[in-house]
Coordinates of C-alpha atoms in Angstrom, one line a residue:
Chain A
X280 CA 75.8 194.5 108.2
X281 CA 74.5 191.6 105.6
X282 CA 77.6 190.1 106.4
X283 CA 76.7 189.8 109.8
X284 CA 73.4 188.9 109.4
X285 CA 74.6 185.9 107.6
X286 CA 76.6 184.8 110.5
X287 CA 73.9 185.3 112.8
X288 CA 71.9 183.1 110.6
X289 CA 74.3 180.4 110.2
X290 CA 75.6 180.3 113.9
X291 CA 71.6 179.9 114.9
X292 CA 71.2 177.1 112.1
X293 CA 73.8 175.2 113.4
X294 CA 72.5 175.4 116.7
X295 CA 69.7 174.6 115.6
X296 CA 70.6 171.7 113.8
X297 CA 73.4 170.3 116.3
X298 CA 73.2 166.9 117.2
X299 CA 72.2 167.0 121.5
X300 CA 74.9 164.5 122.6
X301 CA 76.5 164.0 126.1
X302 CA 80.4 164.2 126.6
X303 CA 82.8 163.1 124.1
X304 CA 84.6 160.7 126.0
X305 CA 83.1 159.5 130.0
X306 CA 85.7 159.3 132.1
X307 CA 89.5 159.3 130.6
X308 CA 92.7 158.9 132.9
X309 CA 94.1 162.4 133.7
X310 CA 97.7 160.9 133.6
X311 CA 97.5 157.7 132.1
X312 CA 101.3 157.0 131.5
X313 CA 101.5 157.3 135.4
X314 CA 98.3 156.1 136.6
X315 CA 99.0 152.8 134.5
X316 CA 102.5 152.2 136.1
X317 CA 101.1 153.1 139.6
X318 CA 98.5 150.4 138.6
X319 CA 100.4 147.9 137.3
X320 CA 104.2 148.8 138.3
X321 CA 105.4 145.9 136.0
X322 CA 103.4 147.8 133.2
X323 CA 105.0 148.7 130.1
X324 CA 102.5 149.8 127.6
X325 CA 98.9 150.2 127.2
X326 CA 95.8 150.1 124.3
X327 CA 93.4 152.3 124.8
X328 CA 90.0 151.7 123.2
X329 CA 86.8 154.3 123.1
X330 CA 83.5 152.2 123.3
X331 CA 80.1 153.2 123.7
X332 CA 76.8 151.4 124.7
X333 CA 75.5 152.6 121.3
X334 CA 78.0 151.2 119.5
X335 CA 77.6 148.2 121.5
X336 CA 74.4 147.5 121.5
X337 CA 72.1 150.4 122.0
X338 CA 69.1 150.5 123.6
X339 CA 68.5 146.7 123.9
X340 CA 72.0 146.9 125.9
X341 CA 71.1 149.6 127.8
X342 CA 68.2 147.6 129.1
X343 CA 70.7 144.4 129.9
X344 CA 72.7 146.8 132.1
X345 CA 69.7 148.5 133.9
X346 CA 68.3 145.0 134.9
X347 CA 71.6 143.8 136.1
X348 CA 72.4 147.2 138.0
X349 CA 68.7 147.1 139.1
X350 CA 67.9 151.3 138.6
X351 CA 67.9 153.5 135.2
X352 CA 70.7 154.8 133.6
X353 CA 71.4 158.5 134.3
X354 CA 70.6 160.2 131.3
X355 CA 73.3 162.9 131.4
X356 CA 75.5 160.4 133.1
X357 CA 75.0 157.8 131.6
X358 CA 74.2 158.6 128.1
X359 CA 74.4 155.8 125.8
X360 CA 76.8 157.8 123.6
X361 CA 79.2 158.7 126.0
X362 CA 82.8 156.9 125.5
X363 CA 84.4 154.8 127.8
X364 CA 88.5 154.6 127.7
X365 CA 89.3 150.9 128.3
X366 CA 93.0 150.4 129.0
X367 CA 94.6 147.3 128.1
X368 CA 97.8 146.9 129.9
X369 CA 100.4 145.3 129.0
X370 CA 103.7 143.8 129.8
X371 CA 105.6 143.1 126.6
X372 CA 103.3 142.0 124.3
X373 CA 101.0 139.7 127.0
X374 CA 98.1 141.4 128.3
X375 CA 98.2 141.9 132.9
X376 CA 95.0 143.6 133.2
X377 CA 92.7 146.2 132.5
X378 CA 92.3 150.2 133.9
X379 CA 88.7 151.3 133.1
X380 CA 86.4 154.4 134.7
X381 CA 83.4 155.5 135.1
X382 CA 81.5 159.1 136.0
X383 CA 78.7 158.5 138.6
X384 CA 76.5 161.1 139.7
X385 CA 77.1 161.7 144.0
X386 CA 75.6 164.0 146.3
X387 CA 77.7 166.7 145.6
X388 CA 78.8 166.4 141.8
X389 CA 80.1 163.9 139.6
X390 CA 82.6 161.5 140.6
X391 CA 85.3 159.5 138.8
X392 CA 85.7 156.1 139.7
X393 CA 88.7 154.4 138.4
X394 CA 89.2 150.5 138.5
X395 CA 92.0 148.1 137.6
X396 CA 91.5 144.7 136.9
X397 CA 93.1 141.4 136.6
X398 CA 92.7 139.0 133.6
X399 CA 89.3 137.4 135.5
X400 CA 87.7 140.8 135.8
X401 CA 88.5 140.9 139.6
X402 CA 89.7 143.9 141.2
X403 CA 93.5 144.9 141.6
X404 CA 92.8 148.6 142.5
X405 CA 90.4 151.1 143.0
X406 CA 90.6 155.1 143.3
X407 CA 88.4 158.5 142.7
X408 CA 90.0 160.4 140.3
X409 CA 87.4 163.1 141.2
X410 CA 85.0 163.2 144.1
X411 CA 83.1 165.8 145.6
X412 CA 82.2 165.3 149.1
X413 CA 82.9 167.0 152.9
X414 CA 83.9 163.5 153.9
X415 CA 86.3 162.6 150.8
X416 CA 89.1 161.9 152.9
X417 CA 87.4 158.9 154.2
X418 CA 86.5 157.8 150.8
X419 CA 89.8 158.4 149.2
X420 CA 91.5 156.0 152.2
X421 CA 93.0 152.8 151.8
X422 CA 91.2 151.8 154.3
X423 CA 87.7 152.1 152.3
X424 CA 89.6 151.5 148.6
X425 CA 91.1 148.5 149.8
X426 CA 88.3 146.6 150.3
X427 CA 87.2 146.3 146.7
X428 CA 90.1 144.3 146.2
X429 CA 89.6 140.8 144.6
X430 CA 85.4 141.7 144.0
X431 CA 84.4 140.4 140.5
X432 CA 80.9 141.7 139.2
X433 CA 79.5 138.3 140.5
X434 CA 80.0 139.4 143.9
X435 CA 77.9 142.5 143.0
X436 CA 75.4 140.5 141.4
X437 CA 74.7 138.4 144.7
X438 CA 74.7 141.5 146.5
X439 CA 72.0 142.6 144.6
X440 CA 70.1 139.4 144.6
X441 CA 66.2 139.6 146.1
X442 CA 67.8 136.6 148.8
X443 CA 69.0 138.0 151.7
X444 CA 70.8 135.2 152.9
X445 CA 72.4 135.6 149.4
X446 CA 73.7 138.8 150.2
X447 CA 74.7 138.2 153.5
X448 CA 77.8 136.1 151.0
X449 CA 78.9 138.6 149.0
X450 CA 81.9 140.2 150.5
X451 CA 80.0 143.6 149.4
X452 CA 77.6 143.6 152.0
X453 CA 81.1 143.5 154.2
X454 CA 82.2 147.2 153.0
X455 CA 81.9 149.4 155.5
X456 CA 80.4 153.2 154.6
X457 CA 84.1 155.1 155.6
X458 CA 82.0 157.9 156.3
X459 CA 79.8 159.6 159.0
X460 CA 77.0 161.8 157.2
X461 CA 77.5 160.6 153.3
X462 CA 75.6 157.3 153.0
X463 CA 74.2 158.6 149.5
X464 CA 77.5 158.5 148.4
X465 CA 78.6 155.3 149.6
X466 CA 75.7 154.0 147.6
X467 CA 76.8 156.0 144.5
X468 CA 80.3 154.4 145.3
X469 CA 78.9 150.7 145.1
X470 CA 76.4 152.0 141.8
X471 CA 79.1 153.0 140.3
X472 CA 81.9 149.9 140.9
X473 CA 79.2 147.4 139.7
X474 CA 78.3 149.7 136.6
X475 CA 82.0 149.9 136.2
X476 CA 82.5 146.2 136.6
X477 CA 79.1 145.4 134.3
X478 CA 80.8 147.4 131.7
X479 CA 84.0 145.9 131.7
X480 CA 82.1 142.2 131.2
X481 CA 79.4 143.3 128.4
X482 CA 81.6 145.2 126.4
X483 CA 84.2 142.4 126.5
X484 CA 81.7 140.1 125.7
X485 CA 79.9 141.9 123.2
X486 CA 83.3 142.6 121.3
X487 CA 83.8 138.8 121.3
X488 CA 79.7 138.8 119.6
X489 CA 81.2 141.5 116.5
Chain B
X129 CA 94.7 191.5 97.9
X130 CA 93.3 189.1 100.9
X131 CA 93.2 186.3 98.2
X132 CA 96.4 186.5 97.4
X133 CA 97.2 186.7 101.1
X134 CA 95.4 183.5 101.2
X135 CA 96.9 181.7 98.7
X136 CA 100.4 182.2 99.9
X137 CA 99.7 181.3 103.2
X138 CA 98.0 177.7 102.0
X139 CA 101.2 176.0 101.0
X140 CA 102.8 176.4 104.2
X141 CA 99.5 176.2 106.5
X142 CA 98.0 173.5 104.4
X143 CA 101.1 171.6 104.2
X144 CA 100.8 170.4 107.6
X145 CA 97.3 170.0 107.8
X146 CA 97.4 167.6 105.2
X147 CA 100.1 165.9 106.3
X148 CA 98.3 165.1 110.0
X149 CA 95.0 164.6 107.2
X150 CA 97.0 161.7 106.1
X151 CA 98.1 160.0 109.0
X152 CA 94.8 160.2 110.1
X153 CA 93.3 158.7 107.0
X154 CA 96.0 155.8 107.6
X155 CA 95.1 155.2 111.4
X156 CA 91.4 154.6 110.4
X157 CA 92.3 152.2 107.8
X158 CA 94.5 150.5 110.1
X159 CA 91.7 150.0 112.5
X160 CA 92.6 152.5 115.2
X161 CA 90.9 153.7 117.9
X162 CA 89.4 157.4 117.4
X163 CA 86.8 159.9 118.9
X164 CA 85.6 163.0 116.5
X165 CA 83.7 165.6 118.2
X166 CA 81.9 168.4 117.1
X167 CA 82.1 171.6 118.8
X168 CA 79.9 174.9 118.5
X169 CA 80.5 178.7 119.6
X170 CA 77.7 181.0 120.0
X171 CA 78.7 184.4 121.9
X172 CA 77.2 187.8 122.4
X173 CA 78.9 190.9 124.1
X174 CA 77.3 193.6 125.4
X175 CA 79.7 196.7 126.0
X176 CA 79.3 199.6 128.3
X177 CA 78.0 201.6 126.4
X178 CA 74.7 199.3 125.3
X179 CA 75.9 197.9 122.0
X180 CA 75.5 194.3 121.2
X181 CA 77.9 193.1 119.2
X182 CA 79.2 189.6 118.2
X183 CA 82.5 189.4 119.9
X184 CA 84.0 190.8 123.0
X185 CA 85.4 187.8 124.7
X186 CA 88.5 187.7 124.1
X187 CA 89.8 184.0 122.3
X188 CA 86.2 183.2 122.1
X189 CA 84.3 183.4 118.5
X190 CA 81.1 182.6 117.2
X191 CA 82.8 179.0 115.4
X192 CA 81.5 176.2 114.3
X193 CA 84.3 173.4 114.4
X194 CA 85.7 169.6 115.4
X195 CA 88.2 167.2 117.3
X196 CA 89.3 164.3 115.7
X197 CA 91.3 161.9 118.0
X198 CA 93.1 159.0 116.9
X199 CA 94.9 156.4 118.6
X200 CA 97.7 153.5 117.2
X201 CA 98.2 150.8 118.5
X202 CA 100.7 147.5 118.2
X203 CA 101.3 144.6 120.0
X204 CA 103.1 146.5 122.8
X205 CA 100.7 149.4 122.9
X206 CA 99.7 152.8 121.8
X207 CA 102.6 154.2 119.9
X208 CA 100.6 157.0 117.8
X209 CA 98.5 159.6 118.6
X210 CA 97.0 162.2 116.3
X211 CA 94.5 165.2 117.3
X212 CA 93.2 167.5 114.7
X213 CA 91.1 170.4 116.7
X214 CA 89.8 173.0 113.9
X215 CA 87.1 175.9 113.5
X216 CA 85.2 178.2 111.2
X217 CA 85.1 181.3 113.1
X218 CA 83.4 184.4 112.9
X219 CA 84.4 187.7 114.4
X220 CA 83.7 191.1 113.0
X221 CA 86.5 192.8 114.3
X222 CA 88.9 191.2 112.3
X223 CA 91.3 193.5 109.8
X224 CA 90.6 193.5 106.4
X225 CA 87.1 193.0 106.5
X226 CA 87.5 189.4 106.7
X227 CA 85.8 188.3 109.1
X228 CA 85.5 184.9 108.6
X229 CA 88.7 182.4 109.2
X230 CA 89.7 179.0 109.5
X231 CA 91.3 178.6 112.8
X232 CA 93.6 175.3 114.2
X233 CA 94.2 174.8 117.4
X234 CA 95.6 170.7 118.1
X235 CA 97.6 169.5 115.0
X236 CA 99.6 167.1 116.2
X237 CA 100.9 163.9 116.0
X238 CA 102.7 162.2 119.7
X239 CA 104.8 158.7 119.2
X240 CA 104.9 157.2 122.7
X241 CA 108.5 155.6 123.0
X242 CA 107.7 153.9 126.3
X243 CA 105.7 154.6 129.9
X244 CA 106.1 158.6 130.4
X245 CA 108.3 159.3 127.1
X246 CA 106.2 161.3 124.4
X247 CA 107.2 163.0 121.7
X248 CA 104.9 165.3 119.9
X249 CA 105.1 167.4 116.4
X250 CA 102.8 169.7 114.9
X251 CA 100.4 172.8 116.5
X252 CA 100.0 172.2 120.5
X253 CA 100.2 174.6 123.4
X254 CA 103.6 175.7 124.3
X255 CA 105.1 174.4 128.1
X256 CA 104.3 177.4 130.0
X257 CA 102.1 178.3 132.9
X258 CA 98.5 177.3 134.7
X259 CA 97.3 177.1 130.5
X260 CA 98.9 173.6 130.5
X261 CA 97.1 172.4 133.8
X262 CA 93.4 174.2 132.8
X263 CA 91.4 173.2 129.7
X264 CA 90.3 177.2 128.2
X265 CA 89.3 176.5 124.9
X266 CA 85.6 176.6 125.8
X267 CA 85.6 178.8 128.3
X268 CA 85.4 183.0 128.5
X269 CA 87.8 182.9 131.8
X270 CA 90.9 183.0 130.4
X271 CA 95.0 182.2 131.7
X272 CA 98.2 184.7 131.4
X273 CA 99.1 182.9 128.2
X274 CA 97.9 185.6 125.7
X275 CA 99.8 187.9 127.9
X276 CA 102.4 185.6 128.3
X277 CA 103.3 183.7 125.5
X278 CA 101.6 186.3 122.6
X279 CA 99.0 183.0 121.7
X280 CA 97.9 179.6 123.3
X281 CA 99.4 177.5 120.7
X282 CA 102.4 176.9 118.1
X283 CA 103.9 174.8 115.9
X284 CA 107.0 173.0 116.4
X285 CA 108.5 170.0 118.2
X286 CA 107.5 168.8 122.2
X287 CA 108.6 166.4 124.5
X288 CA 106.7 165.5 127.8
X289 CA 107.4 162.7 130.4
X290 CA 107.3 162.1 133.6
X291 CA 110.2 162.3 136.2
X292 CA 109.8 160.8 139.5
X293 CA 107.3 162.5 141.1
X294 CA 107.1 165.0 138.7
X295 CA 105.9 165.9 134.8
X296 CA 108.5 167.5 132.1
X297 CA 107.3 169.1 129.5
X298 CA 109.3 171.1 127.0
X299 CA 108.9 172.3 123.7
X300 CA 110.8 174.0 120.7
X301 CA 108.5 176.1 118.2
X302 CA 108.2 178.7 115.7
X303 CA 107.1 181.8 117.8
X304 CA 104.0 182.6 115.5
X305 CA 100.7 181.3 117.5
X306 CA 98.1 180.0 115.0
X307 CA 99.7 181.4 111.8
X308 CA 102.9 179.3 110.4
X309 CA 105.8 181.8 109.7
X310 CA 109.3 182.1 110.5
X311 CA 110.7 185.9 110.4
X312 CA 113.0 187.9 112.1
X313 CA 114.3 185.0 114.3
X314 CA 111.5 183.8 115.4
X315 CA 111.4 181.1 117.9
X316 CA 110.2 180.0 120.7
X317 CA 111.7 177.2 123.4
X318 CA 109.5 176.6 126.7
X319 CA 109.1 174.1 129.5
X320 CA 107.8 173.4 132.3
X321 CA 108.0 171.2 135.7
X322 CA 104.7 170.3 137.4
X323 CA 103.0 167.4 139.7
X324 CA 101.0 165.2 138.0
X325 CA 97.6 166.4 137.1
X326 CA 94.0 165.6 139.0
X327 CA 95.8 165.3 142.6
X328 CA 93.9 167.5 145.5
X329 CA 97.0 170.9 145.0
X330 CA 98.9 171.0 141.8
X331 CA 102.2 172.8 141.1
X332 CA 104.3 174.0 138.3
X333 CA 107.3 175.5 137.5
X334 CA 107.7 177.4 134.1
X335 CA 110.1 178.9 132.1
X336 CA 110.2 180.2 128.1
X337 CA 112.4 182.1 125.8
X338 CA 111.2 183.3 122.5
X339 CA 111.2 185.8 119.8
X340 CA 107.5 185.6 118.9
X341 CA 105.6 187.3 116.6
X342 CA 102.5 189.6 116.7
X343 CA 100.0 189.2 114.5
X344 CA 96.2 190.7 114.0
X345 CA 93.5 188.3 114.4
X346 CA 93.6 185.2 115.9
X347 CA 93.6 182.7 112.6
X348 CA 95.7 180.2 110.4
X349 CA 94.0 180.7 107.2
X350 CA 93.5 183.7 105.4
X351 CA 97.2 183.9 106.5
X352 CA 97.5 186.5 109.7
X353 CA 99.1 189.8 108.9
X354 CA 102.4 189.7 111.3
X355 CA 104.5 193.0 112.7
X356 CA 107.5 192.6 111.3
X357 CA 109.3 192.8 114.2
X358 CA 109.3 189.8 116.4
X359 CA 108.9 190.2 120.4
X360 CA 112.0 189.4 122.8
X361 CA 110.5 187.4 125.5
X362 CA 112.1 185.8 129.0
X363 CA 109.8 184.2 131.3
X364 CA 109.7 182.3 134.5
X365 CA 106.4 181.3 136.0
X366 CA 104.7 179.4 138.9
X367 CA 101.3 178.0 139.0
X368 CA 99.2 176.3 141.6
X369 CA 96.3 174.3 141.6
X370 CA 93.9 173.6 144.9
X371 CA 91.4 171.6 144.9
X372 CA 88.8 170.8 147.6
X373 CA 86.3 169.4 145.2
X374 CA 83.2 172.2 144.9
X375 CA 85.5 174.8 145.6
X376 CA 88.8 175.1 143.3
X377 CA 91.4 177.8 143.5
X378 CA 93.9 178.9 140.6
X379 CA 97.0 181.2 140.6
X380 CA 99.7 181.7 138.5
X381 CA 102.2 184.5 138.6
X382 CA 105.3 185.0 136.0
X383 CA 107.9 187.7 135.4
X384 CA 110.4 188.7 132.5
X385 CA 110.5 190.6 130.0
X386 CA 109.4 191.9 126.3
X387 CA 112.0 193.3 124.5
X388 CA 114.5 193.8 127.6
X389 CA 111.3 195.9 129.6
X390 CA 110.4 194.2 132.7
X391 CA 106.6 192.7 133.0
X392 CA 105.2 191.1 135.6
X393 CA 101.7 189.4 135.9
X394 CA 99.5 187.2 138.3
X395 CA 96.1 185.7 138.1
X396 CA 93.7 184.0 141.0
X397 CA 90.4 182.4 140.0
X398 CA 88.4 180.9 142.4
X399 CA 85.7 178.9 141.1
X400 CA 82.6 177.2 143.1
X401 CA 80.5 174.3 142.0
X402 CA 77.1 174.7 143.6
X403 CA 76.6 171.5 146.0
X404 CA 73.5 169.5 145.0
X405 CA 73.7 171.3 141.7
X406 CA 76.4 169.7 139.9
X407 CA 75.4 172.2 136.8
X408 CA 76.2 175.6 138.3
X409 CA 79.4 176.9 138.1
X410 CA 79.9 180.0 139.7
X411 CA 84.0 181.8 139.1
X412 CA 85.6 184.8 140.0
X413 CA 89.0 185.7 138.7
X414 CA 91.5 188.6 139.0
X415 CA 94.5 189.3 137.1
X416 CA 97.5 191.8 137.0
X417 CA 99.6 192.7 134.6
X418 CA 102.5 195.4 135.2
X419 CA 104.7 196.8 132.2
X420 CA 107.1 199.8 132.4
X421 CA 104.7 201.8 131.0
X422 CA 101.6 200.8 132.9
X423 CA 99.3 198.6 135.0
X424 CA 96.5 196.9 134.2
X425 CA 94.1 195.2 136.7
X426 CA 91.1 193.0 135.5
X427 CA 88.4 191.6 136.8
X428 CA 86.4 188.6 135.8
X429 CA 82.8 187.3 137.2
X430 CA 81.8 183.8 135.4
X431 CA 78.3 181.7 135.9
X432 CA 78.1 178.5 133.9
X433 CA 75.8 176.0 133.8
X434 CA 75.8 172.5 132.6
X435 CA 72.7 171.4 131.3
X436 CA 73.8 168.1 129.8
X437 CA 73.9 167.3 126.4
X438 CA 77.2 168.7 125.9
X439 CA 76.0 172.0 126.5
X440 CA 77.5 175.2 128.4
X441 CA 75.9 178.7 128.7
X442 CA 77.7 181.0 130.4
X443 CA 77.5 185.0 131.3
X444 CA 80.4 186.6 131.8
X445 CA 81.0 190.6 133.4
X446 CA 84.7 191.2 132.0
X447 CA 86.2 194.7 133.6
X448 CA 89.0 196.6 133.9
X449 CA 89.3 197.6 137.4
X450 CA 92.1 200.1 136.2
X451 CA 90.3 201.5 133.5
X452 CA 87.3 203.3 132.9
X453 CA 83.4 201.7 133.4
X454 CA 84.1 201.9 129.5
X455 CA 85.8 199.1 129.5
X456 CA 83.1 196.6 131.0
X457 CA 81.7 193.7 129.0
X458 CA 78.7 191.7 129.2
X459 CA 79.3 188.1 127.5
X460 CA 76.6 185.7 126.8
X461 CA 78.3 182.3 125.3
X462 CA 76.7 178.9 124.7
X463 CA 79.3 176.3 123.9
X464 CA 78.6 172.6 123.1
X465 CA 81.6 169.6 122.5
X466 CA 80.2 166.4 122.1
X467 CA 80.9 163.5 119.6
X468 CA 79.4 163.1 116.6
X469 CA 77.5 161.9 114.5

């Protein structure tokens, strides 16, 4: 009985004292050997590195990215904590590009938005590697993926410039919503590709600052 | 007597755990890449007949524990990876009075010889059945492995790849679950043949042979008390995966034998994701398991919700729809994994 009491005490301390921290890791390939050679078929190795806006740059950071994506990180989603797998791909030793992902909160869950991108930060491929939606079909297509190809976050930034002549150029404002009743998560698609893309560039950047 | 049980099972149990303690210690000097998480078990059970007690869900225990990831890396790539998974646990219905153990779950360490080509050595889950395609360790909805295999890990030796279209997996291990021992023969060889994980329906092909042993209490150190005897077991298995995105579907079914007696067992869980409230989990699962000398049909009801934070509290109603009401369990479990410090 006093040995359970013990327990009790000790399993309600730590809970007490537990550190309240998001996910471990954001959004990890589910088969990264194949997803990486699907990505890049002349592929044949990868690095993969665990970073985190808090190890990054905190809250100062955090601000950067909000200003640039223009709306608040999701704190659940976006915790600062959470760790994001970069890929580094490579052929022999020379580096081909880069497979990163993000979660984003959609309409009917989370989803998983997976990028791969060239040397410049310009896309090579895009796919959901989860996506809860009555319409996912349409998102999943080529036809809607495809058109992502060759975008670079600048692209994104023009799109979200206060000129609307400026984004009437970016090839963004070009994307067509692939589905019928799911605008909210076309919108989470294009939150989540420029968050994706804003991460790939200030954590690149900020590695190059340690 | 339970000390000295202890101390001859640390050699053996601690040999390895040092060993991965080491390479682990050498991958942070080296300047690897590596995630440690903390991870937290709280769980009541309520049983039919009003008493609280705290156990009752099976591989779940009130546990206080960590992950510790680490990755390599060279020129050409990741060619290392470690994962040490451990827990204080507590579970009063442990033998011996004892209830307290150390339990491991991942000790391993993978070299990656090229795209699709691992090779893995240490304490992992054996290649067999829907356990390899669902993550369980948090959760009170459990797989056929227990049932199955005897225990959701082992130590020993692994390869997995990938094969066209398909993932290989296949693995050559002691046959004791958490506990390191060799006795009576004990071995156990496994694979399995499945599609690549996270597509829309999943498949896998499963098969195992093993002379495994029993053992009380699910724990590496104090050092478990084993039957002496191990367990003959055949197994071939197929499991299925279908996801629509809020609404996923499980199965798995296997059949074989324990000791030359025929056994046959199948599972369905159907879990739904409430739309709009990403949080709520709702499952239901069934699962049968026939032996020569009987049938057993259980029942399962799940709601978990996400709160964020790293957080899960789930209730669970656990039956046995064979048995007596007696046999009903009321689980409360909160559950949190997320990195630390």
């Amino acid at each position: 009985m006093r040995r359970t009491a013990v327990a009790t005490a000790v399993v309600l301390a730590a809970l007490a004292l537990a550190r309240p921290a998001s996910c471990a890791v954001g959004c990890t390939l589910n088969d990264p050997d194949r997803d990486i050679r699907r990505l890049f078929p002349g592929a044949t190795g990868y690095r993969t590195e665990f970073v985190s806006i808090a190890e990054r740059g905190g809250r100062p950071l955090a601000a950067r990215i909000e200003t640039r994506l223009g709306e608040p990180l999701d704190p659940v989603y976006e915790a600062l904590d959470v760790s994001y797998a970069y890929y580094t791909v490579l052929k022999g030793n020379a580096v081909v590009g880069f497979v990163h992902g993000v979660n984003q909160k959609g309409r009917y869950g989370g989803m998983q938005l997976i990028l791969a991108t060239d040397l410049r930060g310009a896309v090579v491929g895009f796919y959901y590697q989860k996506l809860t939606s009555p319409e996912a079909k349409r998102f999943r297509s080529e036809a809607f993926t495809g058109q992502f190809k060759g975008l670079t976050v600048a692209d994104f930034d023009l799109y979200r410039s206060a000129s609307a002549e400026e984004r009437a150029r970016s090839p963004v404002s070009r994307i067509k919503d692939p589905s019928e009743r799911s605008a909210d998560d076309f919108r989470a698609t294009l939150r989540g590709v420029m968050k994706n893309l804003i991460l790939l560039e200030v954590f690149g950047t900020t590695k190059q600052d340690d | 007597m339970p000390d000295r049980e202890a101390s001859r099972a640390a050699p053996s149990a601690l040999r390895g755990l040092l060993s991965l303690v080491v390479v682990l210690g050498s991958a942070c000097s080296a300047g690897a890449g590596s995630v440690f998480s903390a991870e937290l078990s709280a769980l009541a059970g309520r049983s039919a007949d009003g008493a609280w007690t705290l156990n009752g869900a099976g591989t779940q225990t009130n546990a206080v524990g960590f992950e510790y990831l680490v990755r390599l890396s060279g020129e050409r790539g990741d060619y290392l990876t470690a994962d040490l998974q451990a827990r204080a646990s507590y579970d009063p219905a442990r033998p011996e009075r004892e209830p307290w153990a150390i339990e491991i779950h991942n000790a391993w360490i993978e070299h990656r010889f090229g795209l699709g080509r691992n090779a893995r050595l240490g304490h992992f889950e054996p290649a067999f059945g829907l356990e390899r395609a669902l993550d369980t360790h948090g959760t009170l909805l459990q797989t056929l492995a227990e049932r199955n295999v005897g225990f959701k890990h082992d130590w020993g030796l692994g390869y997995r790849g990938t094969t066209g279209a398909f993932d290989l997996e296949a693995s050559a291990q002691t046959g004791s679950g958490m506990g390191l021992e060799r006795r009576d023969g004990s071995v156990l060889l496994s694979s399995r043949l499945s599609t690549p994980p996270g597509t829309a329906v999943g498949v896998g092909v499963s098969a195992l042979y093993g002379r495994t042993l029993t053992s009380m209490g699910m724990r590496t150190l104090p050092r478990p008390i084993f039957d002496p005897d191990a367990v003959e077991r055949r197994r071939i298995g197929v499991d299925a995966l279908w996801n629509t995105g809020a609404v996923a579907l499980a199965a798995e079914a296997a059949a074989g034998s324990n000791d030359g007696r025929s056994v046959l067992g199948a599972l369905l869980r159907a879990s739904w994701q409430v739309p709009a409230l990403d949080a709520l989990t709702l499952e239901a699962q069934a699962e049968h398991w026939s032996r020569e000398d009987g049938t057993r049909t259980s029942l399962g009801a799940c709601v978990s919700l996400r709160p964020g934070d790293g957080w899960t509290l789930s209730a669970a109603v656990l039956g046995d729809a064979s048995g007596d009401a007696g046999d009903t369990r009321v689980v409360l479990h909160a559950y949190y994994y997320g990195r630390f410090p």
